[in-house]
Amino acid sequence: MIFKKQDIFFSTFVAISNNLLKAAKEFKEEIHNPSPERTGFTNIQDYEKSGDRFTHTIIKELNKTFVTPLEREDIMNLAVKLDDILDGIEATLIRMDIYEFKDMNVFIKRNAEIILESVEEVGKSIEKLVSKRFLDIRPHAVKINGLENEADSLLNNSLRELVATCHDPITFIKYKEIYEMMEEITDACEDVADILESILMRNS
């Protein structure tokens, strides 16, 4: 399909969203069913490289396009925050690999599920953005905010459990860092939702 010049941003956002969803699915699968070969880890590195290329496309097009379908600042902020989600997924999996994580406990598994659910809602929001159904973005933004609140509660509960049961300082530090890195991914999803809601406000 050949997109008109003004649609290059929307088509790239769709590509970013699809790429991000693949990464979130791989991430969740790797957490729930860790593979000895870490194939998910390798794939997510590939998705991250693709994500960087898509972000570069947005920046390049912004630099040479006079009329854009949305505010330039909104386009840039959305691209950056979508990339932050993917960067967070890759960084967390790399850290798990470095720490040789074996025990994917209930907190980590639920966090991976929340991240995937959030990314799915981000994708649905992007679909509404591209079709300019701005008002239809709000239910997905609300869902993302609710998932981020759950992630906050999960972080608090996981830290309480860690303090109560973990007596090895190195293990404590490792789990605390992974819990916090995963919660930061849901924060990035919420940032995307906030940007989309601001776009909604300006275009409805």
PDB file of C-alpha atoms in Angstrom:
ATOM      1  CA  MET A   1       0.000   0.000   0.000  1.00  0.00           C
ATOM      2  CA  ILE A   2       1.308   3.467  -0.877  1.00  0.00           C
ATOM      3  CA  PHE A   3       0.512   6.066   1.761  1.00  0.00           C
ATOM      4  CA  LYS A   4       0.093   9.728   1.061  1.00  0.00           C
ATOM      5  CA  LYS A   5       2.820  11.906   2.513  1.00  0.00           C
ATOM      6  CA  GLN A   6       0.681  13.076   5.417  1.00  0.00           C
ATOM      7  CA  ASP A   7      -0.130   9.450   6.279  1.00  0.00           C
ATOM      8  CA  ILE A   8       3.481   8.331   6.757  1.00  0.00           C
ATOM      9  CA  PHE A   9       3.211   9.183  10.446  1.00  0.00           C
ATOM     10  CA  PHE A  10       0.081   7.108  10.951  1.00  0.00           C
ATOM     11  CA  SER A  11       1.432   4.158   8.979  1.00  0.00           C
ATOM     12  CA  THR A  12       4.626   4.259  11.019  1.00  0.00           C
ATOM     13  CA  PHE A  13       2.700   4.386  14.289  1.00  0.00           C
ATOM     14  CA  VAL A  14       0.816   1.264  13.196  1.00  0.00           C
ATOM     15  CA  ALA A  15       4.129  -0.442  12.432  1.00  0.00           C
ATOM     16  CA  ILE A  16       5.510   0.622  15.830  1.00  0.00           C
ATOM     17  CA  SER A  17       2.409  -0.705  17.570  1.00  0.00           C
ATOM     18  CA  ASN A  18       2.541  -4.068  15.775  1.00  0.00           C
ATOM     19  CA  ASN A  19       6.246  -4.439  16.515  1.00  0.00           C
ATOM     20  CA  LEU A  20       5.688  -3.559  20.173  1.00  0.00           C
ATOM     21  CA  LEU A  21       2.887  -6.108  20.494  1.00  0.00           C
ATOM     22  CA  LYS A  22       5.151  -8.863  19.166  1.00  0.00           C
ATOM     23  CA  ALA A  23       7.789  -7.915  21.739  1.00  0.00           C
ATOM     24  CA  ALA A  24       5.286  -7.858  24.623  1.00  0.00           C
ATOM     25  CA  LYS A  25       3.966 -11.296  23.634  1.00  0.00           C
ATOM     26  CA  GLU A  26       7.488 -12.711  23.462  1.00  0.00           C
ATOM     27  CA  PHE A  27       8.293 -11.127  26.819  1.00  0.00           C
ATOM     28  CA  LYS A  28       5.248 -12.616  28.505  1.00  0.00           C
ATOM     29  CA  GLU A  29       5.947 -16.024  26.977  1.00  0.00           C
ATOM     30  CA  GLU A  30       9.584 -15.909  28.084  1.00  0.00           C
ATOM     31  CA  ILE A  31       8.494 -15.076  31.642  1.00  0.00           C
ATOM     32  CA  HIS A  32       5.832 -17.777  31.830  1.00  0.00           C
ATOM     33  CA  ASN A  33       7.760 -20.429  29.889  1.00  0.00           C
ATOM     34  CA  PRO A  34      11.472 -19.593  30.033  1.00  0.00           C
ATOM     35  CA  SER A  35      13.466 -21.181  27.228  1.00  0.00           C
ATOM     36  CA  PRO A  36      17.026 -22.420  27.867  1.00  0.00           C
ATOM     37  CA  GLU A  37      18.142 -20.877  24.577  1.00  0.00           C
ATOM     38  CA  ARG A  38      16.631 -17.484  25.383  1.00  0.00           C
ATOM     39  CA  THR A  39      15.106 -17.258  21.896  1.00  0.00           C
ATOM     40  CA  GLY A  40      12.641 -14.651  23.119  1.00  0.00           C
ATOM     41  CA  PHE A  41      15.570 -12.536  24.279  1.00  0.00           C
ATOM     42  CA  THR A  42      17.112 -12.651  20.797  1.00  0.00           C
ATOM     43  CA  ASN A  43      13.814 -11.820  19.109  1.00  0.00           C
ATOM     44  CA  ILE A  44      13.146  -8.863  21.405  1.00  0.00           C
ATOM     45  CA  GLN A  45      16.551  -7.414  20.548  1.00  0.00           C
ATOM     46  CA  ASP A  46      15.491  -7.592  16.891  1.00  0.00           C
ATOM     47  CA  TYR A  47      12.173  -5.898  17.697  1.00  0.00           C
ATOM     48  CA  GLU A  48      14.032  -3.160  19.557  1.00  0.00           C
ATOM     49  CA  LYS A  49      16.231  -2.490  16.523  1.00  0.00           C
ATOM     50  CA  SER A  50      13.113  -2.295  14.333  1.00  0.00           C
ATOM     51  CA  GLY A  51      11.564   0.082  16.847  1.00  0.00           C
ATOM     52  CA  ASP A  52      14.584   2.360  16.625  1.00  0.00           C
ATOM     53  CA  ARG A  53      14.260   2.415  12.826  1.00  0.00           C
ATOM     54  CA  PHE A  54      10.582   3.351  13.061  1.00  0.00           C
ATOM     55  CA  THR A  55      11.353   6.147  15.526  1.00  0.00           C
ATOM     56  CA  HIS A  56      14.067   7.428  13.173  1.00  0.00           C
ATOM     57  CA  THR A  57      11.498   7.445  10.354  1.00  0.00           C
ATOM     58  CA  ILE A  58       9.192   9.645  12.448  1.00  0.00           C
ATOM     59  CA  ILE A  59      12.013  12.076  13.240  1.00  0.00           C
ATOM     60  CA  LYS A  60      13.191  12.193   9.617  1.00  0.00           C
ATOM     61  CA  GLU A  61       9.682  12.846   8.311  1.00  0.00           C
ATOM     62  CA  LEU A  62       9.050  15.544  10.920  1.00  0.00           C
ATOM     63  CA  ASN A  63      12.181  17.331   9.748  1.00  0.00           C
ATOM     64  CA  LYS A  64      11.051  17.462   6.138  1.00  0.00           C
ATOM     65  CA  THR A  65       7.233  17.633   6.362  1.00  0.00           C
ATOM     66  CA  PHE A  66       5.637  21.065   6.609  1.00  0.00           C
ATOM     67  CA  VAL A  67       2.028  20.005   7.255  1.00  0.00           C
ATOM     68  CA  THR A  68       1.515  17.153   9.718  1.00  0.00           C
ATOM     69  CA  PRO A  69      -1.734  15.326  10.597  1.00  0.00           C
ATOM     70  CA  LEU A  70      -1.250  16.053  14.313  1.00  0.00           C
ATOM     71  CA  GLU A  71       0.697  18.596  16.336  1.00  0.00           C
ATOM     72  CA  ARG A  72       4.408  18.042  15.747  1.00  0.00           C
ATOM     73  CA  GLU A  73       5.048  17.844  19.480  1.00  0.00           C
ATOM     74  CA  ASP A  74       2.378  15.165  19.892  1.00  0.00           C
ATOM     75  CA  ILE A  75       3.869  13.078  17.081  1.00  0.00           C
ATOM     76  CA  MET A  76       7.358  13.302  18.566  1.00  0.00           C
ATOM     77  CA  ASN A  77       6.283  12.621  22.140  1.00  0.00           C
ATOM     78  CA  LEU A  78       4.179   9.651  21.095  1.00  0.00           C
ATOM     79  CA  ALA A  79       7.039   8.112  19.113  1.00  0.00           C
ATOM     80  CA  VAL A  80       9.471   8.562  21.994  1.00  0.00           C
ATOM     81  CA  LYS A  81       7.148   7.102  24.625  1.00  0.00           C
ATOM     82  CA  LEU A  82       6.228   4.114  22.466  1.00  0.00           C
ATOM     83  CA  ASP A  83       9.950   3.478  22.075  1.00  0.00           C
ATOM     84  CA  ASP A  84      10.374   3.753  25.864  1.00  0.00           C
ATOM     85  CA  ILE A  85       7.998   0.801  26.331  1.00  0.00           C
ATOM     86  CA  LEU A  86      10.042  -1.382  23.991  1.00  0.00           C
ATOM     87  CA  ASP A  87      13.332  -0.223  25.508  1.00  0.00           C
ATOM     88  CA  GLY A  88      11.990  -1.122  28.957  1.00  0.00           C
ATOM     89  CA  ILE A  89      11.006  -4.624  27.853  1.00  0.00           C
ATOM     90  CA  GLU A  90      14.425  -5.241  26.322  1.00  0.00           C
ATOM     91  CA  ALA A  91      16.288  -3.783  29.315  1.00  0.00           C
ATOM     92  CA  THR A  92      14.337  -5.935  31.769  1.00  0.00           C
ATOM     93  CA  LEU A  93      14.984  -9.135  29.835  1.00  0.00           C
ATOM     94  CA  ILE A  94      18.687  -8.284  29.527  1.00  0.00           C
ATOM     95  CA  ARG A  95      18.887  -7.700  33.277  1.00  0.00           C
ATOM     96  CA  MET A  96      17.153 -11.013  33.935  1.00  0.00           C
ATOM     97  CA  ASP A  97      19.672 -12.695  31.658  1.00  0.00           C
ATOM     98  CA  ILE A  98      22.597 -11.061  33.473  1.00  0.00           C
ATOM     99  CA  TYR A  99      21.160 -12.077  36.851  1.00  0.00           C
ATOM    100  CA  GLU A 100      20.458 -15.609  35.552  1.00  0.00           C
ATOM    101  CA  PHE A 101      16.877 -15.443  36.783  1.00  0.00           C
ATOM    102  CA  LYS A 102      15.384 -18.893  37.268  1.00  0.00           C
ATOM    103  CA  ASP A 103      12.429 -18.347  39.584  1.00  0.00           C
ATOM    104  CA  MET A 104       9.739 -16.408  37.746  1.00  0.00           C
ATOM    105  CA  ASN A 105       7.444 -15.914  40.709  1.00  0.00           C
ATOM    106  CA  VAL A 106       3.781 -14.906  40.741  1.00  0.00           C
ATOM    107  CA  PHE A 107       4.607 -11.185  40.912  1.00  0.00           C
ATOM    108  CA  ILE A 108       6.869 -11.269  37.869  1.00  0.00           C
ATOM    109  CA  LYS A 109       4.407 -13.392  35.885  1.00  0.00           C
ATOM    110  CA  ARG A 110       1.490 -11.067  36.641  1.00  0.00           C
ATOM    111  CA  ASN A 111       3.620  -8.047  35.754  1.00  0.00           C
ATOM    112  CA  ALA A 112       4.355  -9.586  32.351  1.00  0.00           C
ATOM    113  CA  GLU A 113       0.620 -10.125  31.832  1.00  0.00           C
ATOM    114  CA  ILE A 114      -0.151  -6.514  32.790  1.00  0.00           C
ATOM    115  CA  ILE A 115       2.505  -5.275  30.355  1.00  0.00           C
ATOM    116  CA  LEU A 116       1.013  -7.332  27.516  1.00  0.00           C
ATOM    117  CA  GLU A 117      -2.527  -6.185  28.334  1.00  0.00           C
ATOM    118  CA  SER A 118      -1.342  -2.566  28.431  1.00  0.00           C
ATOM    119  CA  VAL A 119       0.438  -2.892  25.086  1.00  0.00           C
ATOM    120  CA  GLU A 120      -2.696  -4.439  23.572  1.00  0.00           C
ATOM    121  CA  GLU A 121      -4.691  -1.407  24.731  1.00  0.00           C
ATOM    122  CA  VAL A 122      -2.025   0.905  23.335  1.00  0.00           C
ATOM    123  CA  GLY A 123      -2.409  -0.850  19.976  1.00  0.00           C
ATOM    124  CA  LYS A 124      -6.177  -0.394  20.033  1.00  0.00           C
ATOM    125  CA  SER A 125      -5.676   3.286  20.848  1.00  0.00           C
ATOM    126  CA  ILE A 126      -3.318   3.694  17.895  1.00  0.00           C
ATOM    127  CA  GLU A 127      -5.950   2.100  15.635  1.00  0.00           C
ATOM    128  CA  LYS A 128      -8.472   4.714  16.785  1.00  0.00           C
ATOM    129  CA  LEU A 129      -5.915   7.481  16.310  1.00  0.00           C
ATOM    130  CA  VAL A 130      -5.125   6.413  12.746  1.00  0.00           C
ATOM    131  CA  SER A 131      -8.815   6.231  11.827  1.00  0.00           C
ATOM    132  CA  LYS A 132      -9.291   9.618  13.554  1.00  0.00           C
ATOM    133  CA  ARG A 133     -11.911   8.201  15.922  1.00  0.00           C
ATOM    134  CA  PHE A 134     -10.474  10.337  18.674  1.00  0.00           C
ATOM    135  CA  LEU A 135     -13.299   9.935  21.174  1.00  0.00           C
ATOM    136  CA  ASP A 136     -12.919   6.148  20.983  1.00  0.00           C
ATOM    137  CA  ILE A 137      -9.409   6.460  22.386  1.00  0.00           C
ATOM    138  CA  ARG A 138     -10.666   7.264  25.897  1.00  0.00           C
ATOM    139  CA  PRO A 139     -11.896   3.790  26.978  1.00  0.00           C
ATOM    140  CA  HIS A 140      -8.518   2.315  26.098  1.00  0.00           C
ATOM    141  CA  ALA A 141      -6.690   5.104  27.926  1.00  0.00           C
ATOM    142  CA  VAL A 142      -8.832   4.438  30.993  1.00  0.00           C
ATOM    143  CA  LYS A 143      -8.007   0.727  30.783  1.00  0.00           C
ATOM    144  CA  ILE A 144      -4.283   1.489  30.555  1.00  0.00           C
ATOM    145  CA  ASN A 145      -4.528   3.743  33.609  1.00  0.00           C
ATOM    146  CA  GLY A 146      -6.308   0.978  35.512  1.00  0.00           C
ATOM    147  CA  LEU A 147      -3.615  -1.541  34.581  1.00  0.00           C
ATOM    148  CA  GLU A 148      -0.917   0.885  35.707  1.00  0.00           C
ATOM    149  CA  ASN A 149      -2.675   1.237  39.070  1.00  0.00           C
ATOM    150  CA  GLU A 150      -2.697  -2.549  39.384  1.00  0.00           C
ATOM    151  CA  ALA A 151       1.019  -2.589  38.572  1.00  0.00           C
ATOM    152  CA  ASP A 152       1.634  -0.018  41.335  1.00  0.00           C
ATOM    153  CA  SER A 153      -0.213  -2.182  43.855  1.00  0.00           C
ATOM    154  CA  LEU A 154       1.631  -5.263  42.624  1.00  0.00           C
ATOM    155  CA  LEU A 155       4.967  -3.502  43.132  1.00  0.00           C
ATOM    156  CA  ASN A 156       4.056  -2.594  46.709  1.00  0.00           C
ATOM    157  CA  ASN A 157       2.888  -6.111  47.489  1.00  0.00           C
ATOM    158  CA  SER A 158       5.940  -7.722  45.890  1.00  0.00           C
ATOM    159  CA  LEU A 159       8.277  -5.462  47.872  1.00  0.00           C
ATOM    160  CA  ARG A 160       6.454  -6.256  51.117  1.00  0.00           C
ATOM    161  CA  GLU A 161       6.800  -9.973  50.401  1.00  0.00           C
ATOM    162  CA  LEU A 162      10.459  -9.510  49.500  1.00  0.00           C
ATOM    163  CA  VAL A 163      11.230  -7.675  52.749  1.00  0.00           C
ATOM    164  CA  ALA A 164       9.410 -10.331  54.777  1.00  0.00           C
ATOM    165  CA  THR A 165      10.941 -13.427  53.173  1.00  0.00           C
ATOM    166  CA  CYS A 166      14.255 -12.610  51.478  1.00  0.00           C
ATOM    167  CA  HIS A 167      17.293 -12.588  53.779  1.00  0.00           C
ATOM    168  CA  ASP A 168      20.043 -12.638  51.171  1.00  0.00           C
ATOM    169  CA  PRO A 169      20.995  -9.039  50.256  1.00  0.00           C
ATOM    170  CA  ILE A 170      22.141  -9.858  46.700  1.00  0.00           C
ATOM    171  CA  THR A 171      18.919 -11.723  45.904  1.00  0.00           C
ATOM    172  CA  PHE A 172      16.933  -8.877  47.473  1.00  0.00           C
ATOM    173  CA  ILE A 173      18.605  -6.288  45.254  1.00  0.00           C
ATOM    174  CA  LYS A 174      18.092  -8.391  42.114  1.00  0.00           C
ATOM    175  CA  TYR A 175      14.368  -8.928  42.678  1.00  0.00           C
ATOM    176  CA  LYS A 176      13.754  -5.354  43.782  1.00  0.00           C
ATOM    177  CA  GLU A 177      15.375  -4.049  40.607  1.00  0.00           C
ATOM    178  CA  ILE A 178      13.394  -6.365  38.325  1.00  0.00           C
ATOM    179  CA  TYR A 179      10.108  -5.479  40.058  1.00  0.00           C
ATOM    180  CA  GLU A 180      10.818  -1.765  39.634  1.00  0.00           C
ATOM    181  CA  MET A 181      11.936  -2.091  36.000  1.00  0.00           C
ATOM    182  CA  MET A 182       8.727  -3.916  35.113  1.00  0.00           C
ATOM    183  CA  GLU A 183       6.616  -1.276  36.839  1.00  0.00           C
ATOM    184  CA  GLU A 184       8.433   1.420  34.840  1.00  0.00           C
ATOM    185  CA  ILE A 185       7.250  -0.271  31.626  1.00  0.00           C
ATOM    186  CA  THR A 186       3.622   0.163  32.708  1.00  0.00           C
ATOM    187  CA  ASP A 187       4.448   3.777  33.602  1.00  0.00           C
ATOM    188  CA  ALA A 188       5.583   4.274  29.997  1.00  0.00           C
ATOM    189  CA  CYS A 189       2.309   2.748  28.774  1.00  0.00           C
ATOM    190  CA  GLU A 190       0.427   5.236  30.937  1.00  0.00           C
ATOM    191  CA  ASP A 191       2.533   8.062  29.478  1.00  0.00           C
ATOM    192  CA  VAL A 192       1.396   6.958  26.017  1.00  0.00           C
ATOM    193  CA  ALA A 193      -2.223   6.962  27.207  1.00  0.00           C
ATOM    194  CA  ASP A 194      -1.798  10.502  28.570  1.00  0.00           C
ATOM    195  CA  ILE A 195      -0.390  11.731  25.245  1.00  0.00           C
ATOM    196  CA  LEU A 196      -3.244  10.100  23.346  1.00  0.00           C
ATOM    197  CA  GLU A 197      -5.784  11.729  25.666  1.00  0.00           C
ATOM    198  CA  SER A 198      -4.184  15.115  25.089  1.00  0.00           C
ATOM    199  CA  ILE A 199      -4.480  14.512  21.335  1.00  0.00           C
ATOM    200  CA  LEU A 200      -8.123  13.575  21.888  1.00  0.00           C
ATOM    201  CA  MET A 201      -8.755  16.831  23.758  1.00  0.00           C
ATOM    202  CA  ARG A 202      -7.259  18.939  20.975  1.00  0.00           C
ATOM    203  CA  ASN A 203      -9.052  17.115  18.172  1.00  0.00           C
ATOM    204  CA  SER A 204     -12.553  16.460  19.525  1.00  0.00           C
TER     205      SER A 204
END
